[in-house]
Amino acid sequence: MPAGRLDIRDVSKSYPQEGRPPLTVLSHIDIDVAPGSFVSLVGPSGCGKSTLLRLILGLDADHDGEILVDGTPISGPALSRGIVFQDHRLLPWLTLERNIGLSLENAGWSAAEKAETVRDLIALVGLRGFERAFPHQLSGGMAQRAAIARGLAARPEILLLDEPLGALDALTRLRLQSELQRIWRTERVTMILVTHDVDEAIFLSDAVVVMGARPGRVVERVTIDLGTERDRAGSDFAAHKRRILRAMGAEFGNRHAA
Amino acid sequence: MSDTANTIAGAGFAAAPARPQRARRTGRRLHVNLTGLVLPLAILVLWEASASFRWVDPVFLPAPQKVAAAFWKMLTAQNLAQDFLASITIVGQAFLYGSVAAILLGIAAGLSRRVEAFFGPTFDTIRHIPGIAWLPLIVLWLGIGAPAKVLVIAKSVFFPVFLNTLQGIRNVDRNHIELAQALTLTRWQLVRRVVLPSALPSILVSLRYAAGLAWALVVVAEGLSGLEGLGFLIFRAQGLLLTDQLMVCMVVIGLVGFAIDRGMALVQRRLLRWKQGFEG
């Protein structure tokens, strides 16, 4: 069985509030992700999708329910789960290659293996020639490519992407979506993408999980069966988009009624 | 798909034009340097004029060439170099001890609230007693030689560096700490890879400031006690009404201070190559 299976079982998360009942940000989340698949989480602001990603990453163990990777409950961050944040979060004092290498500090590999991996990844994300550049010398799109390379460096089974393209201009975003798709196919790593952009989710994913807000919960899971060449202007694409938007829209309708 | 990769990678918005930009910057720096010479030259001309036209009595303001002659005499016949060496040795030692202690304790206090709470009240009190106010007591203990001055100046170097190290560490970006957690960095790796580099700009600013301060203070300390050094010479020259020698000392002090500051700025620029600042 290939590695990279993720099971989120009945996960709830709430924050205590002074003098008021605790604020529930995630309520009974159940999501299964097959090894090597691409799943997107979409939903309105405040639906807890980024919080859920933090829990999967292992940065916050204070929640109910279970998060299993390949059948084993997670305990804290691990190199088998990579992350790409919305802000590229490259360290400004490290060159591009050393930023990517930072992921490998505790990988237990030889220096030669590390150097080779970094070199391969820089080629994979199309940044050859910029190995010694500092982050301030890179454009937003290039920095985000570097962040993707860093996320992949330790050969994780699961790569978590927290709106990685959200801060980029529209054209760069489209290009990087194709890049991400290519990387996903090359690396065969499970990817979980949090995004606001429904088109992006449909273009990239095997399945889209639509979440609702207050409290954050799963509203619908839409399987995307559009094959490998996806036409953003095609009628099938539009049909999926309509379905997802309806799931998100119905959510708003209910809230207005309530 | 691969040609989109090439377009974006090949575009290299920032990195490609970096070279001409750098060239332009050096050109401008040269320009700035020449601009900086205008005012000193004007002052020199004014000085020369007031000496030639006897606007000021030469006892109080000797002509520039007389000062230059005095400089040569002090250098060849009166061991100016030795006095200079005495002063710079004190400053060097004081700067080294003060800043090393400050950086180490600043890191400790920055990483641990308990260490900060332990030293905080004591340091904040000692800090407000000026170095020069410490000197009389320290001289009683250690005598009028170099050690007393080293100690007092080291104290004056210590505090700005300590406070800036502490503050620099406390200002580390939370997001970078979260990243370090996600990458499973150990505490030591976090300190070495994230905390110290992000505190470095603020540490370097304080080192530059403290180096200048130490150089200024040695003159005062030597003037107040001891029998050698530029500070001693300057006060002795005043007592003997050797205005030309007095001015030699002043000019030397000013130029050495300038060199120290520029040297520190160079170190700063070198270590902070990764930082992109506002360049006017």
Coordinates of C-alpha atoms in Angstrom, one line a residue:
Chain A
M1 CA 0.0 0.0 0.0
P2 CA 1.5 3.4 -0.9
A3 CA 2.0 5.7 2.0
G4 CA 0.3 9.1 2.4
R5 CA -3.1 8.1 3.6
L6 CA -4.9 10.6 5.9
D7 CA -7.9 10.0 8.1
I8 CA -9.5 12.7 10.0
R9 CA -12.0 11.2 12.4
D10 CA -14.6 13.2 14.2
V11 CA -12.2 16.1 14.8
S12 CA -13.6 19.1 16.8
K13 CA -11.7 22.1 18.0
S14 CA -12.9 24.9 20.3
Y15 CA -11.3 27.9 21.9
P16 CA -12.2 28.9 25.5
Q17 CA -13.6 32.4 25.8
E18 CA -13.7 34.4 29.0
G19 CA -17.2 34.7 30.4
R20 CA -18.8 33.0 27.4
P21 CA -19.3 29.4 26.2
P22 CA -16.3 28.1 24.2
L23 CA -16.1 29.1 20.5
T24 CA -16.3 26.0 18.4
V25 CA -14.2 26.5 15.2
L26 CA -14.4 22.9 14.0
S27 CA -17.2 20.5 14.6
H28 CA -17.1 16.8 13.9
I29 CA -14.9 16.8 10.9
D30 CA -14.6 13.5 9.0
I31 CA -12.4 13.5 5.9
D32 CA -10.5 10.5 4.3
V33 CA -7.8 11.2 1.9
A34 CA -6.5 8.3 -0.2
P35 CA -2.7 8.0 -0.7
G36 CA -1.4 10.1 -3.6
S37 CA -4.7 11.9 -4.1
F38 CA -5.2 15.7 -4.3
V39 CA -8.0 17.0 -2.0
S40 CA -9.0 20.7 -1.7
L41 CA -10.8 22.3 1.2
V42 CA -12.9 25.2 0.2
G43 CA -15.3 27.4 2.2
P44 CA -16.0 30.9 3.4
S45 CA -13.6 32.8 5.6
G46 CA -13.8 31.5 9.2
C47 CA -14.9 28.0 8.3
G48 CA -11.8 26.7 10.1
K49 CA -10.0 25.3 7.0
S50 CA -6.7 26.8 7.9
T51 CA -7.1 25.7 11.5
L52 CA -7.8 22.2 10.3
L53 CA -4.5 22.3 8.3
R54 CA -2.6 23.4 11.4
L55 CA -4.1 20.4 13.3
I56 CA -3.0 18.0 10.5
L57 CA 0.5 19.6 10.5
G58 CA 0.6 18.8 14.2
L59 CA 1.2 22.3 15.5
D60 CA -1.8 22.1 17.8
A61 CA -2.7 18.9 19.6
D62 CA -5.5 20.4 21.7
H63 CA -8.5 19.0 19.8
D64 CA -11.0 16.2 20.0
G65 CA -11.1 13.3 17.6
E66 CA -8.2 11.6 15.8
I67 CA -5.9 12.5 12.9
L68 CA -4.2 9.4 11.4
V69 CA -1.5 9.2 8.9
D70 CA -1.2 5.8 7.4
G71 CA -3.2 4.5 10.3
T72 CA -1.1 6.0 13.0
P73 CA -2.2 9.0 15.1
I74 CA 0.0 12.0 14.6
S75 CA 2.0 13.4 17.5
G76 CA 3.4 16.8 16.7
P77 CA 5.0 18.0 13.4
A78 CA 7.0 15.5 11.4
L79 CA 9.0 15.6 8.2
S80 CA 6.5 13.2 6.6
R81 CA 4.1 16.1 6.5
G82 CA 5.3 19.1 4.5
I83 CA 3.7 22.6 4.5
V84 CA 3.5 25.6 2.2
F85 CA 2.1 28.7 3.8
Q86 CA 0.3 31.5 2.1
D87 CA 3.2 33.9 2.7
H88 CA 6.2 32.2 1.3
R89 CA 7.9 32.4 4.7
L90 CA 11.4 32.0 3.3
L91 CA 13.9 33.1 5.9
P92 CA 15.3 36.4 4.5
W93 CA 18.9 35.7 5.7
L94 CA 19.2 32.4 3.9
T95 CA 19.8 31.9 0.2
L96 CA 17.2 30.0 -1.8
E97 CA 19.1 26.7 -1.6
R98 CA 19.7 27.1 2.1
N99 CA 16.1 27.9 2.7
I100 CA 15.1 24.7 0.9
G101 CA 17.9 22.8 2.8
L102 CA 16.4 24.0 6.1
S103 CA 13.8 21.3 5.7
L104 CA 16.5 18.7 5.8
E105 CA 18.2 19.7 9.0
N106 CA 16.8 16.7 10.8
A107 CA 16.2 14.4 7.9
G108 CA 19.3 12.3 8.9
W109 CA 20.7 12.3 5.3
S110 CA 24.3 12.7 4.2
A111 CA 25.4 16.2 3.0
A112 CA 25.7 14.8 -0.5
E113 CA 22.1 13.5 -0.4
K114 CA 20.8 16.8 0.9
A115 CA 22.7 18.8 -1.8
E116 CA 21.4 16.5 -4.5
T117 CA 17.8 16.8 -3.3
V118 CA 18.0 20.5 -3.1
R119 CA 19.4 20.7 -6.6
D120 CA 16.7 18.4 -8.0
L121 CA 13.9 20.4 -6.3
I122 CA 15.2 23.7 -7.6
A123 CA 15.1 22.2 -11.0
L124 CA 11.7 20.8 -10.4
V125 CA 10.2 24.2 -9.5
G126 CA 12.1 25.9 -12.4
L127 CA 14.4 28.1 -10.3
R128 CA 17.7 26.9 -11.6
G129 CA 20.2 29.8 -11.6
F130 CA 18.7 31.3 -8.5
E131 CA 20.4 29.0 -5.9
R132 CA 22.3 31.8 -4.3
A133 CA 19.6 34.5 -4.5
F134 CA 18.2 35.9 -1.3
P135 CA 14.4 36.0 -0.9
H136 CA 14.2 39.8 -1.4
Q137 CA 15.6 39.3 -4.9
L138 CA 12.8 36.9 -5.9
S139 CA 9.4 37.8 -7.3
G140 CA 6.3 36.7 -5.4
G141 CA 5.8 33.7 -7.8
M142 CA 9.4 32.6 -7.5
A143 CA 9.4 32.8 -3.8
Q144 CA 6.3 30.7 -3.6
R145 CA 7.9 28.1 -5.9
A146 CA 10.8 28.0 -3.5
A147 CA 8.4 27.5 -0.7
I148 CA 6.8 24.6 -2.5
A149 CA 10.3 23.1 -3.1
R150 CA 11.0 23.5 0.7
G151 CA 7.7 21.8 1.5
L152 CA 8.7 18.8 -0.7
A153 CA 12.4 18.6 0.3
A154 CA 12.1 16.0 3.1
R155 CA 10.1 13.8 0.7
P156 CA 6.9 14.0 2.7
E157 CA 4.0 11.6 2.2
I158 CA 1.6 14.5 2.6
L159 CA 2.0 18.1 1.4
L160 CA -0.2 20.6 3.1
L161 CA -0.9 23.8 1.1
D162 CA -2.4 26.7 3.0
E163 CA -3.7 29.0 0.2
P164 CA -0.2 29.0 -1.3
L165 CA -1.3 30.9 -4.4
G166 CA -3.7 33.3 -2.7
A167 CA -1.4 36.3 -2.6
L168 CA -0.2 36.1 -6.2
D169 CA -1.5 38.0 -9.2
A170 CA -4.0 36.2 -11.5
L171 CA -1.6 35.2 -14.3
T172 CA 1.1 33.9 -12.0
R173 CA -1.5 32.0 -10.1
L174 CA -2.7 30.2 -13.3
R175 CA 0.8 29.3 -14.2
L176 CA 1.6 28.0 -10.7
Q177 CA -1.6 25.9 -10.7
S178 CA -0.3 24.1 -13.8
E179 CA 3.1 23.8 -12.1
L180 CA 1.6 22.4 -9.0
Q181 CA -0.4 19.9 -11.0
R182 CA 2.8 18.8 -12.8
I183 CA 4.7 18.5 -9.5
W184 CA 1.9 16.5 -7.9
R185 CA 2.0 14.1 -10.8
T186 CA 5.8 13.8 -10.7
E187 CA 6.2 13.4 -7.0
R188 CA 3.1 11.3 -6.4
V189 CA 2.6 12.9 -3.0
T190 CA -0.7 13.3 -1.3
M191 CA -1.7 17.0 -1.4
I192 CA -4.2 18.8 0.7
L193 CA -4.9 22.3 -0.5
V194 CA -6.8 25.0 1.4
T195 CA -8.1 27.6 -1.0
H196 CA -10.8 30.3 -1.6
D197 CA -10.6 29.8 -5.3
V198 CA -13.2 27.2 -6.5
D199 CA -11.7 27.1 -10.0
E200 CA -8.3 26.3 -8.6
A201 CA -9.8 23.6 -6.4
I202 CA -11.6 21.9 -9.4
F203 CA -8.6 22.3 -11.7
L204 CA -6.3 20.5 -9.3
S205 CA -8.3 18.1 -7.2
D206 CA -9.6 14.6 -7.2
A207 CA -12.1 15.7 -4.6
V208 CA -13.2 19.0 -3.1
V209 CA -14.4 19.2 0.4
V210 CA -16.8 22.1 0.9
M211 CA -16.8 23.5 4.4
G212 CA -19.3 25.8 6.2
A213 CA -18.7 28.3 8.9
R214 CA -19.8 28.8 12.5
P215 CA -19.0 26.2 13.4
G216 CA -16.6 24.9 10.8
R217 CA -17.9 21.7 9.4
V218 CA -18.0 19.6 6.2
V219 CA -21.0 20.5 4.1
E220 CA -20.3 18.4 1.0
R221 CA -17.7 16.3 -0.6
V222 CA -17.6 16.6 -4.4
T223 CA -15.6 14.1 -6.4
I224 CA -14.0 15.7 -9.4
D225 CA -13.9 13.1 -12.3
L226 CA -12.6 15.3 -15.1
G227 CA -9.5 13.3 -16.1
T228 CA -6.1 14.7 -16.5
E229 CA -6.6 17.4 -19.1
R230 CA -9.0 19.9 -17.5
D231 CA -10.6 22.6 -19.5
R232 CA -11.5 25.5 -17.3
A233 CA -14.1 26.7 -19.8
G234 CA -15.6 23.2 -20.4
S235 CA -19.2 22.4 -19.5
D236 CA -18.2 19.6 -17.1
F237 CA -16.0 22.0 -15.3
A238 CA -18.8 24.5 -15.0
A239 CA -21.2 21.8 -13.7
H240 CA -18.8 21.0 -10.9
K241 CA -18.3 24.6 -10.2
R242 CA -22.1 25.2 -10.0
R243 CA -22.4 22.3 -7.6
I244 CA -19.7 23.5 -5.3
L245 CA -20.9 27.1 -5.3
R246 CA -24.4 25.9 -4.6
A247 CA -23.1 23.9 -1.6
M248 CA -21.3 27.1 -0.4
G249 CA -24.3 29.3 -1.3
A250 CA -26.9 27.1 0.4
E251 CA -24.8 27.5 3.4
F252 CA -25.3 31.3 3.3
G253 CA -29.0 30.8 2.6
N254 CA -29.4 28.8 5.7
R255 CA -27.7 31.3 7.8
H256 CA -29.8 34.1 6.5
A257 CA -32.9 32.1 7.3
A258 CA -31.7 31.4 10.8
Chain B
M1 CA 3.7 23.1 -19.0
S2 CA 7.4 23.1 -18.9
D3 CA 7.6 26.2 -21.0
T4 CA 5.5 28.1 -18.4
A5 CA 8.3 27.0 -16.0
N6 CA 10.8 28.5 -18.3
T7 CA 9.0 31.8 -18.8
I8 CA 8.6 32.4 -15.1
A9 CA 12.1 31.2 -14.2
G10 CA 13.6 33.0 -17.1
A11 CA 11.9 36.3 -16.3
G12 CA 14.0 36.7 -13.1
F13 CA 12.5 40.1 -12.4
A14 CA 14.6 41.0 -9.5
A15 CA 17.8 39.0 -9.9
A16 CA 18.6 39.8 -13.5
P17 CA 18.8 43.6 -13.2
A18 CA 20.6 43.3 -9.8
R19 CA 24.0 43.9 -11.4
P20 CA 23.5 47.2 -13.1
Q21 CA 21.6 48.4 -10.0
R22 CA 24.6 47.6 -7.9
A23 CA 26.9 49.5 -10.3
R24 CA 24.7 52.5 -10.1
R25 CA 24.7 52.3 -6.3
T26 CA 28.5 52.4 -6.1
G27 CA 28.6 55.3 -8.5
R28 CA 26.2 57.2 -6.3
R29 CA 28.2 56.3 -3.2
L30 CA 31.3 57.9 -4.7
H31 CA 29.2 61.0 -5.4
V32 CA 27.9 61.1 -1.8
N33 CA 31.5 60.9 -0.6
L34 CA 32.6 63.9 -2.6
T35 CA 29.5 65.8 -1.4
G36 CA 30.7 64.9 2.1
L37 CA 34.0 66.7 1.5
V38 CA 32.5 70.1 0.8
L39 CA 31.7 71.0 4.4
P40 CA 35.1 70.0 5.9
L41 CA 36.9 72.0 3.1
A42 CA 34.7 75.0 3.9
I43 CA 35.5 74.7 7.6
L44 CA 39.2 74.5 6.7
V45 CA 39.1 77.6 4.6
L46 CA 37.2 79.5 7.3
W47 CA 39.8 78.3 9.9
E48 CA 42.7 79.4 7.6
A49 CA 41.0 82.8 7.0
S50 CA 40.4 83.5 10.7
A51 CA 44.1 82.7 11.4
S52 CA 45.5 84.7 8.5
F53 CA 43.3 87.7 9.1
R54 CA 43.8 87.5 12.8
W55 CA 40.1 87.3 13.5
V56 CA 41.0 85.2 16.5
D57 CA 44.1 85.4 18.7
P58 CA 46.5 82.6 17.5
V59 CA 46.9 81.5 21.1
F60 CA 43.3 80.3 21.0
L61 CA 43.1 79.3 17.4
P62 CA 46.4 78.4 15.8
A63 CA 46.6 78.3 12.0
P64 CA 46.0 74.9 10.3
Q65 CA 49.7 74.6 9.2
K66 CA 50.8 75.2 12.8
V67 CA 48.6 72.4 13.9
A68 CA 50.0 70.2 11.2
A69 CA 53.5 71.0 12.3
A70 CA 52.5 70.2 15.9
F71 CA 51.2 66.9 14.7
W72 CA 54.5 66.1 13.1
K73 CA 56.4 67.1 16.2
M74 CA 54.2 65.1 18.5
L75 CA 54.5 62.1 16.2
T76 CA 58.3 62.2 15.8
A77 CA 59.4 63.6 19.1
Q78 CA 56.7 63.1 21.7
N79 CA 55.4 59.6 21.3
L80 CA 51.9 60.5 20.0
A81 CA 51.7 57.0 18.5
Q82 CA 52.2 55.5 22.0
D83 CA 49.4 57.6 23.5
F84 CA 47.2 56.7 20.6
L85 CA 48.0 53.1 21.1
A86 CA 47.2 53.4 24.8
S87 CA 43.8 54.8 24.1
I88 CA 42.9 52.4 21.3
T89 CA 44.0 49.4 23.4
I90 CA 41.6 50.4 26.2
V91 CA 38.8 51.0 23.8
G92 CA 39.5 47.7 22.0
Q93 CA 39.5 45.7 25.2
A94 CA 36.5 47.5 26.7
F95 CA 34.5 47.0 23.5
L96 CA 35.4 43.3 23.3
Y97 CA 34.6 42.5 26.9
G98 CA 31.5 44.6 27.1
S99 CA 30.0 43.5 23.9
V100 CA 30.8 39.8 24.3
A101 CA 29.2 39.8 27.8
A102 CA 26.3 41.8 26.5
I103 CA 25.6 39.5 23.6
L104 CA 25.8 36.4 25.7
L105 CA 23.7 37.7 28.5
G106 CA 21.3 39.4 26.0
I107 CA 20.8 36.0 24.3
A108 CA 20.2 34.3 27.7
A109 CA 17.7 36.9 28.8
G110 CA 16.1 37.0 25.4
L111 CA 15.5 33.2 25.4
S112 CA 14.4 33.0 29.0
R113 CA 12.0 35.2 30.9
R114 CA 13.4 33.9 34.1
V115 CA 17.0 35.1 33.3
E116 CA 15.5 38.5 32.2
A117 CA 13.6 38.7 35.5
F118 CA 16.7 37.8 37.4
F119 CA 18.9 40.5 35.9
G120 CA 16.3 43.1 34.9
P121 CA 16.0 45.3 38.1
T122 CA 19.7 45.2 38.8
F123 CA 20.7 46.1 35.3
D124 CA 18.1 48.8 35.0
T125 CA 19.5 50.5 38.1
I126 CA 23.2 50.2 37.3
R127 CA 22.5 51.3 33.7
H128 CA 21.3 54.7 35.0
I129 CA 24.6 55.4 36.9
P130 CA 26.8 56.9 34.1
G131 CA 30.1 55.2 33.4
I132 CA 31.9 58.4 34.4
A133 CA 30.2 58.4 37.8
W134 CA 31.6 54.9 38.3
L135 CA 35.1 56.0 37.5
P136 CA 36.1 57.6 40.8
L137 CA 35.2 54.5 42.8
I138 CA 36.7 52.1 40.3
V139 CA 39.9 54.2 40.3
L140 CA 40.1 53.9 44.1
W141 CA 39.8 50.1 43.7
L142 CA 41.9 49.5 40.6
G143 CA 44.2 52.6 40.4
I144 CA 44.6 55.1 37.6
G145 CA 45.9 52.6 35.0
A146 CA 44.1 51.0 32.1
P147 CA 42.0 48.4 34.0
A148 CA 39.7 50.9 35.6
K149 CA 39.1 52.6 32.3
V150 CA 38.5 49.3 30.5
L151 CA 35.9 48.4 33.2
V152 CA 34.1 51.6 33.1
I153 CA 33.9 51.8 29.3
A154 CA 33.0 48.1 29.0
K155 CA 30.0 48.9 31.3
S156 CA 29.0 51.7 28.9
V157 CA 29.3 49.3 25.9
F158 CA 27.4 46.6 27.7
F159 CA 24.1 48.2 28.2
P160 CA 23.1 49.3 24.7
V161 CA 24.3 46.0 23.3
F162 CA 22.5 44.0 25.9
L163 CA 19.2 45.8 25.5
N164 CA 19.3 45.6 21.7
T165 CA 20.2 41.9 21.7
L166 CA 17.3 41.2 24.1
Q167 CA 14.9 43.3 22.0
G168 CA 16.1 41.8 18.8
I169 CA 15.4 38.3 20.1
R170 CA 12.0 39.3 21.4
N171 CA 11.0 40.7 18.0
V172 CA 11.5 37.5 16.1
D173 CA 8.7 36.9 13.7
R174 CA 6.1 34.4 15.2
N175 CA 5.6 33.0 11.7
H176 CA 9.2 32.1 11.5
I177 CA 9.0 30.2 14.8
E178 CA 6.0 28.4 13.6
L179 CA 7.9 27.4 10.4
A180 CA 10.8 26.1 12.6
Q181 CA 8.3 24.0 14.5
A182 CA 6.8 22.6 11.2
L183 CA 10.3 21.8 10.0
T184 CA 10.9 20.0 13.4
L185 CA 13.9 22.1 14.3
T186 CA 15.3 21.6 17.8
R187 CA 15.5 24.5 20.2
W188 CA 19.2 24.9 19.5
Q189 CA 18.5 24.8 15.7
L190 CA 15.8 27.4 16.2
V191 CA 18.2 29.7 18.0
R192 CA 21.0 29.3 15.5
R193 CA 19.0 29.3 12.3
V194 CA 16.1 31.7 13.1
V195 CA 16.5 33.6 16.4
L196 CA 20.0 34.9 16.1
P197 CA 19.9 35.8 12.4
S198 CA 16.7 37.8 13.0
A199 CA 18.2 39.6 16.0
L200 CA 21.5 40.3 14.1
P201 CA 20.4 43.7 12.6
S202 CA 19.5 45.1 15.9
I203 CA 22.7 43.7 17.6
L204 CA 24.8 45.2 14.9
V205 CA 23.2 48.6 15.2
S206 CA 24.0 48.6 18.9
L207 CA 27.6 47.5 18.3
R208 CA 28.2 50.3 15.9
Y209 CA 26.7 52.8 18.4
A210 CA 28.7 51.3 21.3
A211 CA 32.0 51.4 19.4
G212 CA 31.6 55.1 18.9
L213 CA 30.5 55.6 22.4
A214 CA 33.6 53.7 23.8
W215 CA 35.9 55.9 21.7
A216 CA 34.3 59.1 23.0
L217 CA 34.4 57.9 26.6
V218 CA 38.1 56.9 26.6
V219 CA 39.0 60.5 26.1
V220 CA 36.9 61.6 29.1
A221 CA 38.2 58.8 31.2
E222 CA 41.8 59.5 30.4
G223 CA 41.3 63.2 31.0
L224 CA 39.9 62.4 34.4
S225 CA 42.6 60.0 35.5
G226 CA 45.9 58.6 34.3
L227 CA 49.1 59.8 32.6
E228 CA 48.8 58.7 29.0
G229 CA 46.4 58.5 26.1
L230 CA 44.8 61.1 23.9
G231 CA 42.5 62.2 26.6
F232 CA 45.4 62.9 28.9
L233 CA 47.2 64.8 26.2
I234 CA 44.2 67.0 25.4
F235 CA 43.8 68.1 29.0
R236 CA 47.5 68.5 29.5
A237 CA 47.7 70.7 26.3
Q238 CA 44.9 72.8 27.7
G239 CA 46.8 73.3 31.0
L240 CA 50.0 74.3 29.2
L241 CA 48.0 76.5 26.7
L242 CA 49.4 74.4 23.8
T243 CA 46.4 75.0 21.6
D244 CA 48.0 73.5 18.6
Q245 CA 48.6 70.2 20.4
L246 CA 45.1 70.3 21.8
M247 CA 43.7 70.6 18.3
V248 CA 45.9 67.8 17.0
C249 CA 44.4 65.6 19.6
M250 CA 40.9 66.7 18.7
V251 CA 41.4 66.1 15.0
V252 CA 42.9 62.7 15.6
I253 CA 40.0 61.8 17.9
G254 CA 37.5 62.9 15.3
L255 CA 39.2 61.0 12.4
V256 CA 39.6 57.8 14.4
G257 CA 36.0 58.0 15.5
F258 CA 35.0 58.4 11.9
A259 CA 37.1 55.4 10.9
I260 CA 35.6 53.3 13.6
D261 CA 32.1 54.2 12.6
R262 CA 32.8 53.5 8.9
G263 CA 34.4 50.2 9.8
M264 CA 31.4 49.1 11.8
A265 CA 29.1 50.2 9.0
L266 CA 31.1 48.1 6.6
V267 CA 30.8 45.1 8.9
Q268 CA 27.1 45.8 9.1
R269 CA 26.7 46.0 5.4
R270 CA 28.7 42.8 4.9
L271 CA 26.8 40.7 7.4
L272 CA 23.4 42.0 6.4
R273 CA 23.7 41.5 2.6
W274 CA 20.4 39.7 2.8
K275 CA 18.6 42.7 4.0
Q276 CA 17.1 45.2 1.6
G277 CA 16.9 48.6 3.1
F278 CA 15.7 52.1 2.1
E279 CA 18.6 53.8 0.3
G280 CA 17.3 57.3 0.1

